[in-house]
Amino acid sequence: MLPLLVLLILTSAAGQSQSKTSAETSSNPPKEFMTSMADRMELLLLDRELISNLVQYAEELQEKVDVLQRCAKAMQIPLEDSKGREEEYLSNPLHSFQLIRHMHEDWRHLEKFMRQPVGQDQINFLKNKATKFPSVEETEEATEAIYRIIFTYNVDPADLVKGLIDGVQYNSSISAIDSLSLGTLFFQWGEYKNAHEYLHYIFDLVNPEYYSVYDVLGLASREVFMLMARCLVELDLEEDARTTLMGHPALAEHSERLLTLYRNTRHVPVSWELMPFLPEEFNQICRSSHQNKPSRLHCRYNTTTTPFLRLAPLRMEELSLDPYIVVYHNVLSDAEIAEVERVTEPLLKRSVVFDGKGNKMSTSKRRTALGAWLPDDNMDVSGRAVIQRIFRRIHELTGLIINDRQDMQLIKYGYGGHYDIHFDYFNTSTPITKARGDRMATVLFYLNDMKHGGSTAFTDLQLKVPSERGKVLFWYNMRGETHDVDSRTLHGACPVINGTKTILSCWIHELDQMFIQPTYRPGNRLS
């Protein structure tokens, strides 16, 4: 499912559904349109049902129109006969009788027929299905996902209109109404230049044949012109704003009043805390144009970390020695990946991140994904065997101690899903760090191949690691001799463009390793 097609479906289906009903919320599990292909497929099938229902409604309307047209044609016959000879015509007693009876009876029957509701079954069908439409929040989330793709991968409006994203041509495009949604979002977030560009493209995307359709779907040229003018005022291009307003017949006479209003009531963008943090150094690494710098590091079979690797060595690729970052290939089998995904799917819920201000874990727009912790008391017990095998493999890869307290998290990103740049260590006092120390190392399993986007980007190291099925990324978050946190491990998850990205993350804590990796000299850690 291409991301632009998904946006079109979400925005068209969301039209009049402002929120889910309480009955639906309580009886059905919440939908995850961003990450669940099954939920999006259900939405696509619903859209097809509704279009078929709309066709049936139009056919019933047309049947009534056909009857009325035949009635009008039949009634016109005597009128045509009387034309130019009305007195002669009415002198005929039969004609007089027909006229009086017709005016008394036929029009009453026609009025009754005209008042009969048409397509009530189709209207009721639409009302009943409305509970399955995406909510306002879910539709905003879909639009924000496309925004992250546009911003991170530097997608020009002209390219997006053609379906060209980060060098890949998709067999898709955006509609005039999609462009309005994007322009409105850019405006709300204070990106007035981009907002104006997307609003301007609406007129290139409008098909004159469908003007009446746009009116029904709420695309009013008057509103578009006003928003474009407001963007120009915010950019201090007041003369261009005046020209824009004068270009619309319904706004020309009100242009000066509108300009004064826009000048005196400047737009206040939404708080930056509600917007994704996508710095340019991160975005540049995510783009397909970025290539990791050539190095003299080696790719070899690791046979030394643990005795088991002497019998079954794993292919290891060194990405960085300081900080230490390596990749292992073909670590998990297809059967193991399928089993992990099977037992985890029922446990998935909105992923949380550590909130340094509140010193707690909470949902955030910094990470747009689903997550589940493993092992879990509610998971299928048959899946515990594969979880234990993965923990043993982590020990074999890293040589670190994996005890009974160890857990890991499966994370699933949908289109536009990302994780802002962050450190894996806490570097603060929390119940977890008091009990087990900080996150000393990270082991990240990639459970699927990404068609486009979704790489892991280390900004300070200018390093990009694509998502490849069965691959494992391992790195240390702390310096070896002091256990000082290593700020060079700053990293993030690039927005997914096409497909779904699934990973399995395991964070290894330092106190569990105190006897095999102690500190040798004091550092400058926060207490």
Short mmCIF file of C-alpha atoms in Angstrom, two decimals:
data_model
loop_
_atom_site.label_atom_id
_atom_site.label_comp_id
_atom_site.label_asym_id
_atom_site.label_seq_id
_atom_site.Cartn_x
_atom_site.Cartn_y
_atom_site.Cartn_z
CA MET A 1 0.00 0.00 0.00
CA LEU A 2 1.58 3.22 -1.14
CA PRO A 3 1.66 6.00 1.45
CA LEU A 4 -0.04 8.61 -0.74
CA LEU A 5 -2.90 6.24 -1.53
CA VAL A 6 -3.25 5.58 2.21
CA LEU A 7 -3.54 9.33 2.86
CA LEU A 8 -6.20 9.66 0.17
CA ILE A 9 -8.25 6.84 1.73
CA LEU A 10 -7.91 8.20 5.26
CA THR A 11 -8.79 11.77 4.37
CA SER A 12 -11.75 10.85 2.16
CA ALA A 13 -13.23 8.39 4.64
CA ALA A 14 -12.81 10.73 7.59
CA GLY A 15 -14.94 13.51 6.11
CA GLN A 16 -17.83 13.90 8.54
CA SER A 17 -16.70 11.50 11.30
CA GLN A 18 -15.52 13.75 14.12
CA SER A 19 -15.05 10.99 16.69
CA LYS A 20 -15.80 7.38 17.38
CA THR A 21 -18.97 6.58 19.20
CA SER A 22 -18.71 5.39 22.78
CA ALA A 23 -20.39 2.12 21.88
CA GLU A 24 -17.79 1.36 19.22
CA THR A 25 -14.89 2.36 21.43
CA SER A 26 -16.02 0.08 24.23
CA SER A 27 -16.93 -2.95 22.08
CA ASN A 28 -14.19 -2.93 19.43
CA PRO A 29 -10.42 -2.68 19.83
CA PRO A 30 -8.97 0.60 18.52
CA LYS A 31 -7.80 0.56 14.93
CA GLU A 32 -4.18 1.21 14.03
CA PHE A 33 -4.43 2.53 10.50
CA MET A 34 -0.82 3.74 10.48
CA THR A 35 0.86 0.45 11.39
CA SER A 36 -1.65 -2.30 10.60
CA MET A 37 -1.96 -3.41 6.99
CA ALA A 38 -5.06 -5.40 8.00
CA ASP A 39 -6.78 -2.29 9.37
CA ARG A 40 -5.92 -0.28 6.26
CA MET A 41 -7.14 -3.13 4.06
CA GLU A 42 -10.40 -3.15 6.01
CA LEU A 43 -10.67 0.60 5.41
CA LEU A 44 -10.04 0.14 1.69
CA LEU A 45 -12.73 -2.55 1.46
CA LEU A 46 -15.12 -0.28 3.36
CA ASP A 47 -14.41 2.51 0.88
CA ARG A 48 -15.32 0.14 -1.97
CA GLU A 49 -18.56 -0.80 -0.18
CA LEU A 50 -19.44 2.87 0.28
CA ILE A 51 -18.76 3.69 -3.36
CA SER A 52 -20.98 0.79 -4.44
CA ASN A 53 -23.62 2.09 -2.03
CA LEU A 54 -23.26 5.58 -3.53
CA VAL A 55 -23.75 4.17 -7.03
CA GLN A 56 -26.93 2.41 -5.87
CA TYR A 57 -28.15 5.67 -4.33
CA ALA A 58 -27.46 7.55 -7.58
CA GLU A 59 -29.27 4.85 -9.57
CA GLU A 60 -32.36 5.17 -7.38
CA LEU A 61 -32.26 8.93 -7.77
CA GLN A 62 -31.90 8.49 -11.53
CA GLU A 63 -34.91 6.13 -11.62
CA LYS A 64 -37.01 8.81 -9.94
CA VAL A 65 -35.65 11.47 -12.29
CA ASP A 66 -36.52 9.26 -15.28
CA VAL A 67 -40.11 8.83 -14.02
CA LEU A 68 -40.48 12.57 -13.46
CA GLN A 69 -39.10 13.33 -16.89
CA ARG A 70 -41.56 10.91 -18.48
CA CYS A 71 -44.38 12.53 -16.49
CA ALA A 72 -43.35 15.98 -17.68
CA LYS A 73 -43.14 14.76 -21.28
CA ALA A 74 -46.62 13.23 -21.11
CA MET A 75 -48.10 16.36 -19.54
CA GLN A 76 -46.55 18.58 -22.20
CA ILE A 77 -48.44 16.86 -25.04
CA PRO A 78 -51.82 18.61 -24.49
CA LEU A 79 -50.05 21.93 -23.83
CA GLU A 80 -48.29 21.66 -27.18
CA ASP A 81 -51.62 20.90 -28.86
CA SER A 82 -53.19 24.05 -27.36
CA LYS A 83 -50.35 26.36 -28.27
CA GLY A 84 -51.59 29.34 -30.32
CA ARG A 85 -55.22 28.16 -30.25
CA GLU A 86 -56.00 28.14 -26.56
CA GLU A 87 -59.65 29.31 -26.87
CA GLU A 88 -60.43 26.74 -29.55
CA TYR A 89 -58.72 24.05 -27.51
CA LEU A 90 -60.68 24.85 -24.34
CA SER A 91 -63.97 25.00 -26.25
CA ASN A 92 -63.69 21.23 -26.60
CA PRO A 93 -65.50 19.75 -23.56
CA LEU A 94 -63.14 16.78 -23.41
CA HIS A 95 -60.13 19.08 -23.20
CA SER A 96 -61.79 21.13 -20.47
CA PHE A 97 -62.66 18.00 -18.53
CA GLN A 98 -59.10 16.66 -18.88
CA LEU A 99 -57.56 19.94 -17.73
CA ILE A 100 -59.76 20.29 -14.64
CA ARG A 101 -59.29 16.64 -13.61
CA HIS A 102 -55.57 16.79 -14.35
CA MET A 103 -55.03 19.94 -12.27
CA HIS A 104 -57.06 18.52 -9.37
CA GLU A 105 -55.69 14.96 -9.26
CA ASP A 106 -52.42 14.52 -11.18
CA TRP A 107 -50.43 17.25 -9.49
CA ARG A 108 -51.45 15.98 -6.05
CA HIS A 109 -50.19 12.52 -6.98
CA LEU A 110 -46.98 14.04 -8.34
CA GLU A 111 -46.46 16.04 -5.16
CA LYS A 112 -46.85 12.83 -3.16
CA PHE A 113 -44.35 11.06 -5.43
CA MET A 114 -41.87 13.93 -5.23
CA ARG A 115 -42.03 13.87 -1.44
CA GLN A 116 -41.28 10.15 -1.26
CA PRO A 117 -37.75 9.68 0.16
CA VAL A 118 -35.25 8.16 -2.23
CA GLY A 119 -32.28 6.02 -1.26
CA GLN A 120 -33.11 5.85 2.45
CA ASP A 121 -31.54 2.40 2.70
CA GLN A 122 -28.30 3.73 1.25
CA ILE A 123 -28.35 6.75 3.59
CA ASN A 124 -28.88 4.46 6.61
CA PHE A 125 -26.07 2.19 5.39
CA LEU A 126 -23.71 5.17 5.26
CA LYS A 127 -24.75 6.30 8.75
CA ASN A 128 -24.17 2.81 10.19
CA LYS A 129 -20.73 2.53 8.60
CA ALA A 130 -19.66 5.97 9.86
CA THR A 131 -18.58 4.44 13.17
CA LYS A 132 -15.76 2.70 11.28
CA PHE A 133 -14.37 5.90 9.78
CA PRO A 134 -11.01 7.22 11.05
CA SER A 135 -11.37 9.87 13.72
CA VAL A 136 -10.15 13.45 13.40
CA GLU A 137 -7.06 12.50 15.43
CA GLU A 138 -6.29 9.50 13.22
CA THR A 139 -6.66 11.58 10.07
CA GLU A 140 -4.38 14.27 11.50
CA GLU A 141 -1.88 11.52 12.31
CA ALA A 142 -2.01 10.34 8.68
CA THR A 143 -1.38 13.87 7.42
CA GLU A 144 1.49 14.34 9.88
CA ALA A 145 3.03 11.08 8.65
CA ILE A 146 3.12 12.42 5.10
CA TYR A 147 4.56 15.66 6.50
CA ARG A 148 7.45 13.72 8.11
CA ILE A 149 8.16 12.02 4.80
CA ILE A 150 8.06 15.33 2.92
CA PHE A 151 10.26 17.14 5.44
CA THR A 152 12.81 14.39 6.10
CA TYR A 153 13.30 13.39 2.48
CA ASN A 154 13.09 16.96 1.13
CA VAL A 155 10.20 16.19 -1.22
CA ASP A 156 9.36 19.11 -3.47
CA PRO A 157 5.62 19.80 -3.93
CA ALA A 158 6.01 19.37 -7.69
CA ASP A 159 7.55 15.92 -7.12
CA LEU A 160 4.93 14.87 -4.58
CA VAL A 161 2.17 15.78 -7.03
CA LYS A 162 3.81 13.39 -9.52
CA GLY A 163 4.36 10.66 -6.89
CA LEU A 164 8.17 11.08 -6.83
CA ILE A 165 9.59 10.59 -3.32
CA ASP A 166 13.31 10.48 -2.51
CA GLY A 167 14.23 9.35 -6.01
CA VAL A 168 11.58 6.62 -6.23
CA GLN A 169 8.65 7.00 -8.63
CA TYR A 170 5.38 5.71 -7.17
CA ASN A 171 2.37 4.90 -9.30
CA SER A 172 0.32 7.37 -7.30
CA SER A 173 -0.27 11.04 -6.77
CA ILE A 174 -2.20 13.40 -4.51
CA SER A 175 -5.54 15.07 -5.18
CA ALA A 176 -6.51 18.71 -4.84
CA ILE A 177 -8.15 17.93 -1.49
CA ASP A 178 -5.00 16.12 -0.29
CA SER A 179 -2.99 19.22 -1.21
CA LEU A 180 -5.40 21.35 0.83
CA SER A 181 -4.90 19.09 3.88
CA LEU A 182 -1.10 19.38 3.57
CA GLY A 183 -1.22 23.13 3.00
CA THR A 184 -3.41 23.56 6.08
CA LEU A 185 -1.02 21.49 8.22
CA PHE A 186 2.01 23.47 7.04
CA PHE A 187 0.14 26.67 7.86
CA GLN A 188 -0.77 25.47 11.36
CA TRP A 189 2.88 24.61 12.00
CA GLY A 190 4.08 28.01 10.83
CA GLU A 191 5.72 26.84 7.59
CA TYR A 192 4.00 29.46 5.48
CA LYS A 193 6.14 29.15 2.34
CA ASN A 194 5.47 25.42 2.03
CA ALA A 195 1.82 25.98 2.91
CA HIS A 196 1.45 28.52 0.09
CA GLU A 197 3.09 26.14 -2.40
CA TYR A 198 0.72 23.27 -1.61
CA LEU A 199 -2.30 25.57 -1.66
CA HIS A 200 -1.19 26.97 -5.03
CA TYR A 201 -0.89 23.46 -6.47
CA ILE A 202 -4.57 22.87 -5.74
CA PHE A 203 -5.49 24.80 -8.87
CA ASP A 204 -3.16 22.67 -11.01
CA LEU A 205 -4.79 19.52 -9.62
CA VAL A 206 -8.39 20.66 -10.01
CA ASN A 207 -10.22 19.05 -12.92
CA PRO A 208 -12.90 21.43 -14.25
CA GLU A 209 -15.09 18.42 -14.99
CA TYR A 210 -15.35 17.79 -11.24
CA TYR A 211 -16.09 21.31 -9.93
CA SER A 212 -19.40 20.12 -8.49
CA VAL A 213 -17.62 17.23 -6.75
CA TYR A 214 -15.17 19.61 -5.06
CA ASP A 215 -18.09 21.73 -3.83
CA VAL A 216 -19.70 18.65 -2.26
CA LEU A 217 -16.40 17.59 -0.63
CA GLY A 218 -15.79 21.01 0.90
CA LEU A 219 -13.07 22.37 -1.39
CA ALA A 220 -14.10 26.02 -1.75
CA SER A 221 -11.86 28.22 -3.90
CA ARG A 222 -12.77 31.23 -1.76
CA GLU A 223 -11.30 29.58 1.37
CA VAL A 224 -8.16 28.53 -0.51
CA PHE A 225 -7.53 32.07 -1.78
CA MET A 226 -8.00 33.48 1.72
CA LEU A 227 -5.54 31.00 3.26
CA MET A 228 -3.00 31.67 0.50
CA ALA A 229 -3.29 35.41 1.16
CA ARG A 230 -2.82 34.85 4.87
CA CYS A 231 0.36 32.83 4.22
CA LEU A 232 1.71 35.71 2.14
CA VAL A 233 0.93 38.24 4.89
CA GLU A 234 2.82 36.04 7.38
CA LEU A 235 5.75 36.09 4.93
CA ASP A 236 5.52 39.93 4.80
CA LEU A 237 4.48 39.80 1.14
CA GLU A 238 1.41 41.99 1.53
CA GLU A 239 1.30 43.18 -2.06
CA ASP A 240 1.26 39.59 -3.30
CA ALA A 241 -1.50 38.87 -0.79
CA ARG A 242 -3.53 41.77 -2.18
CA THR A 243 -3.07 40.47 -5.73
CA THR A 244 -4.23 37.03 -4.61
CA LEU A 245 -7.41 38.38 -3.00
CA MET A 246 -8.14 40.60 -5.99
CA GLY A 247 -7.90 37.52 -8.19
CA HIS A 248 -11.06 36.00 -6.70
CA PRO A 249 -14.35 37.64 -7.76
CA ALA A 250 -16.01 37.13 -4.38
CA LEU A 251 -13.03 38.53 -2.42
CA ALA A 252 -11.90 41.49 -4.51
CA GLU A 253 -14.17 44.06 -2.88
CA HIS A 254 -13.25 42.81 0.58
CA SER A 255 -9.49 42.60 -0.01
CA GLU A 256 -8.45 45.62 2.06
CA ARG A 257 -10.59 44.62 5.01
CA LEU A 258 -9.16 41.09 4.92
CA LEU A 259 -5.58 42.37 4.66
CA THR A 260 -6.13 44.59 7.68
CA LEU A 261 -7.56 41.63 9.59
CA TYR A 262 -4.60 39.39 8.69
CA ARG A 263 -2.10 42.14 9.52
CA ASN A 264 -3.60 42.83 12.93
CA THR A 265 -4.22 39.20 13.95
CA ARG A 266 -1.00 37.37 13.19
CA HIS A 267 -1.15 33.59 13.14
CA VAL A 268 0.34 31.76 16.13
CA PRO A 269 1.79 28.36 15.11
CA VAL A 270 1.24 25.32 17.29
CA SER A 271 3.78 24.71 20.06
CA TRP A 272 7.07 23.24 18.88
CA GLU A 273 6.60 20.49 21.47
CA LEU A 274 3.73 19.14 19.35
CA MET A 275 5.86 19.01 16.21
CA PRO A 276 8.38 16.29 15.26
CA PHE A 277 12.02 17.14 15.88
CA LEU A 278 13.70 16.44 12.54
CA PRO A 279 17.04 18.29 12.40
CA GLU A 280 18.65 18.68 9.02
CA GLU A 281 21.73 16.58 9.88
CA PHE A 282 19.39 13.68 10.64
CA ASN A 283 17.31 14.22 7.51
CA GLN A 284 20.35 14.30 5.23
CA ILE A 285 21.52 10.91 6.50
CA CYS A 286 18.05 9.41 6.00
CA ARG A 287 17.91 10.42 2.33
CA SER A 288 18.89 7.99 -0.43
CA SER A 289 21.58 10.44 -1.58
CA HIS A 290 23.57 9.77 1.62
CA GLN A 291 26.28 7.15 1.41
CA ASN A 292 28.35 6.04 4.41
CA LYS A 293 31.97 7.10 4.17
CA PRO A 294 34.33 4.31 3.04
CA SER A 295 36.36 2.86 5.89
CA ARG A 296 39.09 0.30 6.45
CA LEU A 297 36.97 -1.68 8.89
CA HIS A 298 36.53 -5.36 8.27
CA CYS A 299 33.76 -7.83 7.58
CA ARG A 300 34.61 -11.22 9.08
CA TYR A 301 33.23 -14.26 10.84
CA ASN A 302 33.19 -13.80 14.60
CA THR A 303 34.38 -16.94 16.37
CA THR A 304 35.75 -15.45 19.59
CA THR A 305 33.02 -13.64 21.57
CA THR A 306 31.69 -16.88 23.12
CA PRO A 307 32.70 -20.56 22.80
CA PHE A 308 29.52 -21.33 20.85
CA LEU A 309 30.67 -19.10 17.98
CA ARG A 310 33.59 -21.47 17.39
CA LEU A 311 31.04 -24.05 16.29
CA ALA A 312 28.64 -21.64 14.56
CA PRO A 313 30.45 -18.41 13.61
CA LEU A 314 28.38 -15.40 12.58
CA ARG A 315 29.26 -12.93 9.84
CA MET A 316 30.10 -9.63 11.51
CA GLU A 317 30.58 -6.24 9.85
CA GLU A 318 32.39 -3.50 11.73
CA LEU A 319 30.76 -0.08 11.28
CA SER A 320 32.68 1.85 13.94
CA LEU A 321 35.35 1.02 16.48
CA ASP A 322 34.90 4.16 18.61
CA PRO A 323 32.12 4.03 19.58
CA TYR A 324 31.91 0.31 19.01
CA ILE A 325 29.15 -0.48 16.48
CA VAL A 326 28.87 -3.75 14.56
CA VAL A 327 26.30 -5.56 12.45
CA TYR A 328 25.68 -9.32 12.40
CA HIS A 329 23.98 -10.85 9.39
CA ASN A 330 21.47 -13.71 9.14
CA VAL A 331 21.10 -14.10 12.89
CA LEU A 332 17.39 -14.96 13.02
CA SER A 333 15.66 -17.46 10.77
CA ASP A 334 12.39 -16.76 8.97
CA ALA A 335 10.62 -19.24 11.27
CA GLU A 336 11.91 -17.48 14.40
CA ILE A 337 10.87 -14.06 13.07
CA ALA A 338 7.40 -15.35 12.22
CA GLU A 339 7.01 -16.86 15.70
CA VAL A 340 8.06 -13.65 17.45
CA GLU A 341 5.61 -11.62 15.37
CA ARG A 342 2.82 -14.13 16.01
CA VAL A 343 3.05 -14.05 19.81
CA THR A 344 3.60 -10.28 19.91
CA GLU A 345 0.81 -9.08 17.60
CA PRO A 346 -1.98 -9.29 20.25
CA LEU A 347 0.17 -7.34 22.75
CA LEU A 348 0.95 -4.31 20.58
CA LYS A 349 -0.08 -0.86 21.80
CA ARG A 350 1.11 2.71 21.39
CA SER A 351 4.82 2.93 22.09
CA VAL A 352 6.09 5.12 24.94
CA VAL A 353 9.34 7.04 25.46
CA PHE A 354 11.12 8.32 28.55
CA ASP A 355 10.00 11.81 29.56
CA GLY A 356 12.94 13.48 31.26
CA LYS A 357 10.77 16.26 32.70
CA GLY A 358 8.29 13.96 34.36
CA ASN A 359 10.86 11.20 34.90
CA LYS A 360 8.39 8.67 33.48
CA MET A 361 7.47 6.75 30.34
CA SER A 362 4.66 8.24 28.22
CA THR A 363 3.32 8.33 24.67
CA SER A 364 4.84 11.02 22.51
CA LYS A 365 4.97 12.25 18.92
CA ARG A 366 8.73 11.76 19.19
CA ARG A 367 8.10 8.09 18.43
CA THR A 368 5.20 7.09 16.18
CA ALA A 369 4.98 3.32 16.51
CA LEU A 370 3.40 0.38 18.30
CA GLY A 371 5.33 -1.61 20.88
CA ALA A 372 5.15 -4.65 23.16
CA TRP A 373 7.49 -5.86 25.91
CA LEU A 374 8.71 -9.45 25.90
CA PRO A 375 8.36 -11.73 27.70
CA ASP A 376 4.84 -10.82 28.82
CA ASP A 377 2.54 -12.61 31.25
CA ASN A 378 -0.28 -12.42 28.69
CA MET A 379 1.66 -13.79 25.75
CA ASP A 380 1.05 -17.24 24.26
CA VAL A 381 3.15 -19.60 26.39
CA SER A 382 4.25 -21.45 23.25
CA GLY A 383 6.24 -18.37 22.29
CA ARG A 384 8.48 -18.39 25.36
CA ALA A 385 10.87 -20.87 23.76
CA VAL A 386 11.78 -18.54 20.88
CA ILE A 387 12.19 -15.60 23.29
CA GLN A 388 14.68 -17.61 25.35
CA ARG A 389 16.56 -18.63 22.18
CA ILE A 390 16.89 -14.97 21.21
CA PHE A 391 18.23 -14.07 24.67
CA ARG A 392 20.84 -16.85 24.33
CA ARG A 393 21.79 -15.51 20.92
CA ILE A 394 22.21 -12.02 22.36
CA HIS A 395 24.65 -13.48 24.87
CA GLU A 396 26.50 -15.30 22.09
CA LEU A 397 26.77 -12.12 20.00
CA THR A 398 27.82 -9.76 22.76
CA GLY A 399 29.45 -11.92 25.43
CA LEU A 400 27.37 -10.00 27.97
CA ILE A 401 25.34 -11.53 30.80
CA ILE A 402 21.63 -11.98 30.09
CA ASN A 403 19.81 -12.82 33.32
CA ASP A 404 16.21 -13.61 34.21
CA ARG A 405 15.35 -9.91 34.55
CA GLN A 406 16.21 -9.18 30.94
CA ASP A 407 13.45 -8.07 28.59
CA MET A 408 13.19 -6.65 25.10
CA GLN A 409 10.69 -4.66 23.08
CA LEU A 410 9.17 -5.33 19.68
CA ILE A 411 8.49 -2.06 17.85
CA LYS A 412 6.41 -1.70 14.70
CA TYR A 413 6.51 1.43 12.52
CA GLY A 414 3.91 2.15 9.84
CA TYR A 415 4.24 4.59 6.93
CA GLY A 416 5.72 7.86 8.16
CA GLY A 417 6.58 6.10 11.45
CA HIS A 418 9.78 7.37 13.00
CA TYR A 419 11.70 7.98 16.22
CA ASP A 420 13.29 11.40 16.81
CA ILE A 421 17.03 11.43 17.46
CA HIS A 422 17.73 10.29 21.01
CA PHE A 423 20.14 8.47 23.29
CA ASP A 424 19.36 5.00 24.54
CA TYR A 425 20.89 5.75 27.93
CA PHE A 426 18.93 7.68 30.57
CA ASN A 427 21.83 9.45 32.31
CA THR A 428 19.50 10.25 35.19
CA SER A 429 18.23 8.59 38.33
CA THR A 430 15.18 6.39 37.76
CA PRO A 431 13.91 3.25 39.50
CA ILE A 432 15.38 1.21 36.62
CA THR A 433 18.84 2.79 36.75
CA LYS A 434 18.94 2.51 40.56
CA ALA A 435 18.22 -1.21 40.35
CA ARG A 436 20.16 -2.20 37.25
CA GLY A 437 22.29 0.75 36.20
CA ASP A 438 21.99 2.62 32.93
CA ARG A 439 21.66 1.12 29.45
CA MET A 440 25.18 0.06 28.70
CA ALA A 441 24.59 -1.48 25.28
CA THR A 442 21.87 -1.87 22.66
CA VAL A 443 21.04 -4.92 20.54
CA LEU A 444 18.61 -4.22 17.71
CA PHE A 445 17.14 -7.00 15.53
CA TYR A 446 15.65 -6.06 12.15
CA LEU A 447 12.73 -8.39 11.43
CA ASN A 448 11.96 -7.34 7.87
CA ASP A 449 13.41 -5.71 4.77
CA MET A 450 12.39 -2.11 4.17
CA LYS A 451 11.41 -1.20 0.63
CA HIS A 452 12.04 2.51 1.17
CA GLY A 453 13.03 4.54 4.22
CA GLY A 454 13.16 3.32 7.81
CA SER A 455 16.96 3.25 8.28
CA THR A 456 18.69 3.81 11.61
CA ALA A 457 20.73 7.03 11.45
CA PHE A 458 23.62 8.00 13.78
CA THR A 459 23.93 11.73 13.25
CA ASP A 460 27.32 12.41 14.86
CA LEU A 461 28.90 9.49 13.02
CA GLN A 462 27.22 10.23 9.66
CA LEU A 463 26.23 6.57 9.65
CA LYS A 464 23.11 4.98 8.16
CA VAL A 465 22.08 1.36 8.78
CA PRO A 466 19.30 0.05 6.49
CA SER A 467 16.68 -2.35 7.81
CA GLU A 468 17.40 -5.86 6.48
CA ARG A 469 15.61 -9.00 7.59
CA GLY A 470 17.56 -11.10 10.10
CA LYS A 471 20.26 -8.47 10.67
CA VAL A 472 21.36 -7.39 14.17
CA LEU A 473 22.86 -4.02 15.06
CA PHE A 474 24.91 -3.92 18.28
CA TRP A 475 26.59 -0.95 19.92
CA TYR A 476 27.83 0.34 23.27
CA ASN A 477 26.22 3.45 24.75
CA MET A 478 29.03 3.90 27.28
CA ARG A 479 32.79 4.19 27.17
CA GLY A 480 34.53 1.05 28.31
CA GLU A 481 36.96 2.15 31.05
CA THR A 482 34.78 4.79 32.74
CA HIS A 483 31.23 3.91 31.77
CA ASP A 484 30.75 7.54 30.83
CA VAL A 485 27.80 7.92 28.50
CA ASP A 486 28.85 8.33 24.87
CA SER A 487 26.97 11.19 23.24
CA ARG A 488 28.24 10.09 19.83
CA THR A 489 25.63 7.30 19.89
CA LEU A 490 22.88 9.86 19.21
CA HIS A 491 20.57 8.16 16.70
CA GLY A 492 17.04 8.03 15.34
CA ALA A 493 14.72 5.97 13.18
CA CYS A 494 14.15 7.52 9.74
CA PRO A 495 10.49 7.79 8.69
CA VAL A 496 9.18 4.75 6.86
CA ILE A 497 8.11 5.59 3.30
CA ASN A 498 6.87 2.31 1.87
CA GLY A 499 5.94 -0.74 3.91
CA THR A 500 6.12 -1.51 7.62
CA LYS A 501 9.27 -1.71 9.72
CA THR A 502 9.48 -4.17 12.62
CA ILE A 503 12.42 -4.34 15.02
CA LEU A 504 13.25 -6.05 18.29
CA SER A 505 15.28 -3.95 20.75
CA CYS A 506 17.13 -5.22 23.79
CA TRP A 507 18.88 -2.83 26.19
CA ILE A 508 21.57 -4.34 28.40
CA HIS A 509 22.12 -2.64 31.77
CA GLU A 510 25.52 -2.01 33.31
CA LEU A 511 25.05 -3.43 36.83
CA ASP A 512 24.27 -6.84 35.34
CA GLN A 513 27.78 -6.74 33.83
CA MET A 514 29.70 -5.47 36.86
CA PHE A 515 31.89 -8.58 37.19
CA ILE A 516 32.83 -8.88 33.51
CA GLN A 517 33.02 -5.20 32.52
CA PRO A 518 33.85 -3.13 35.63
CA THR A 519 34.96 0.49 35.49
CA TYR A 520 38.73 0.92 35.63
CA ARG A 521 38.91 4.62 36.35
CA PRO A 522 36.49 7.31 37.51
CA GLY A 523 34.48 9.17 34.90
CA ASN A 524 32.23 12.19 34.83
CA ARG A 525 28.84 10.49 35.01
CA LEU A 526 25.87 12.27 36.58
CA SER A 527 25.11 10.82 39.99
#
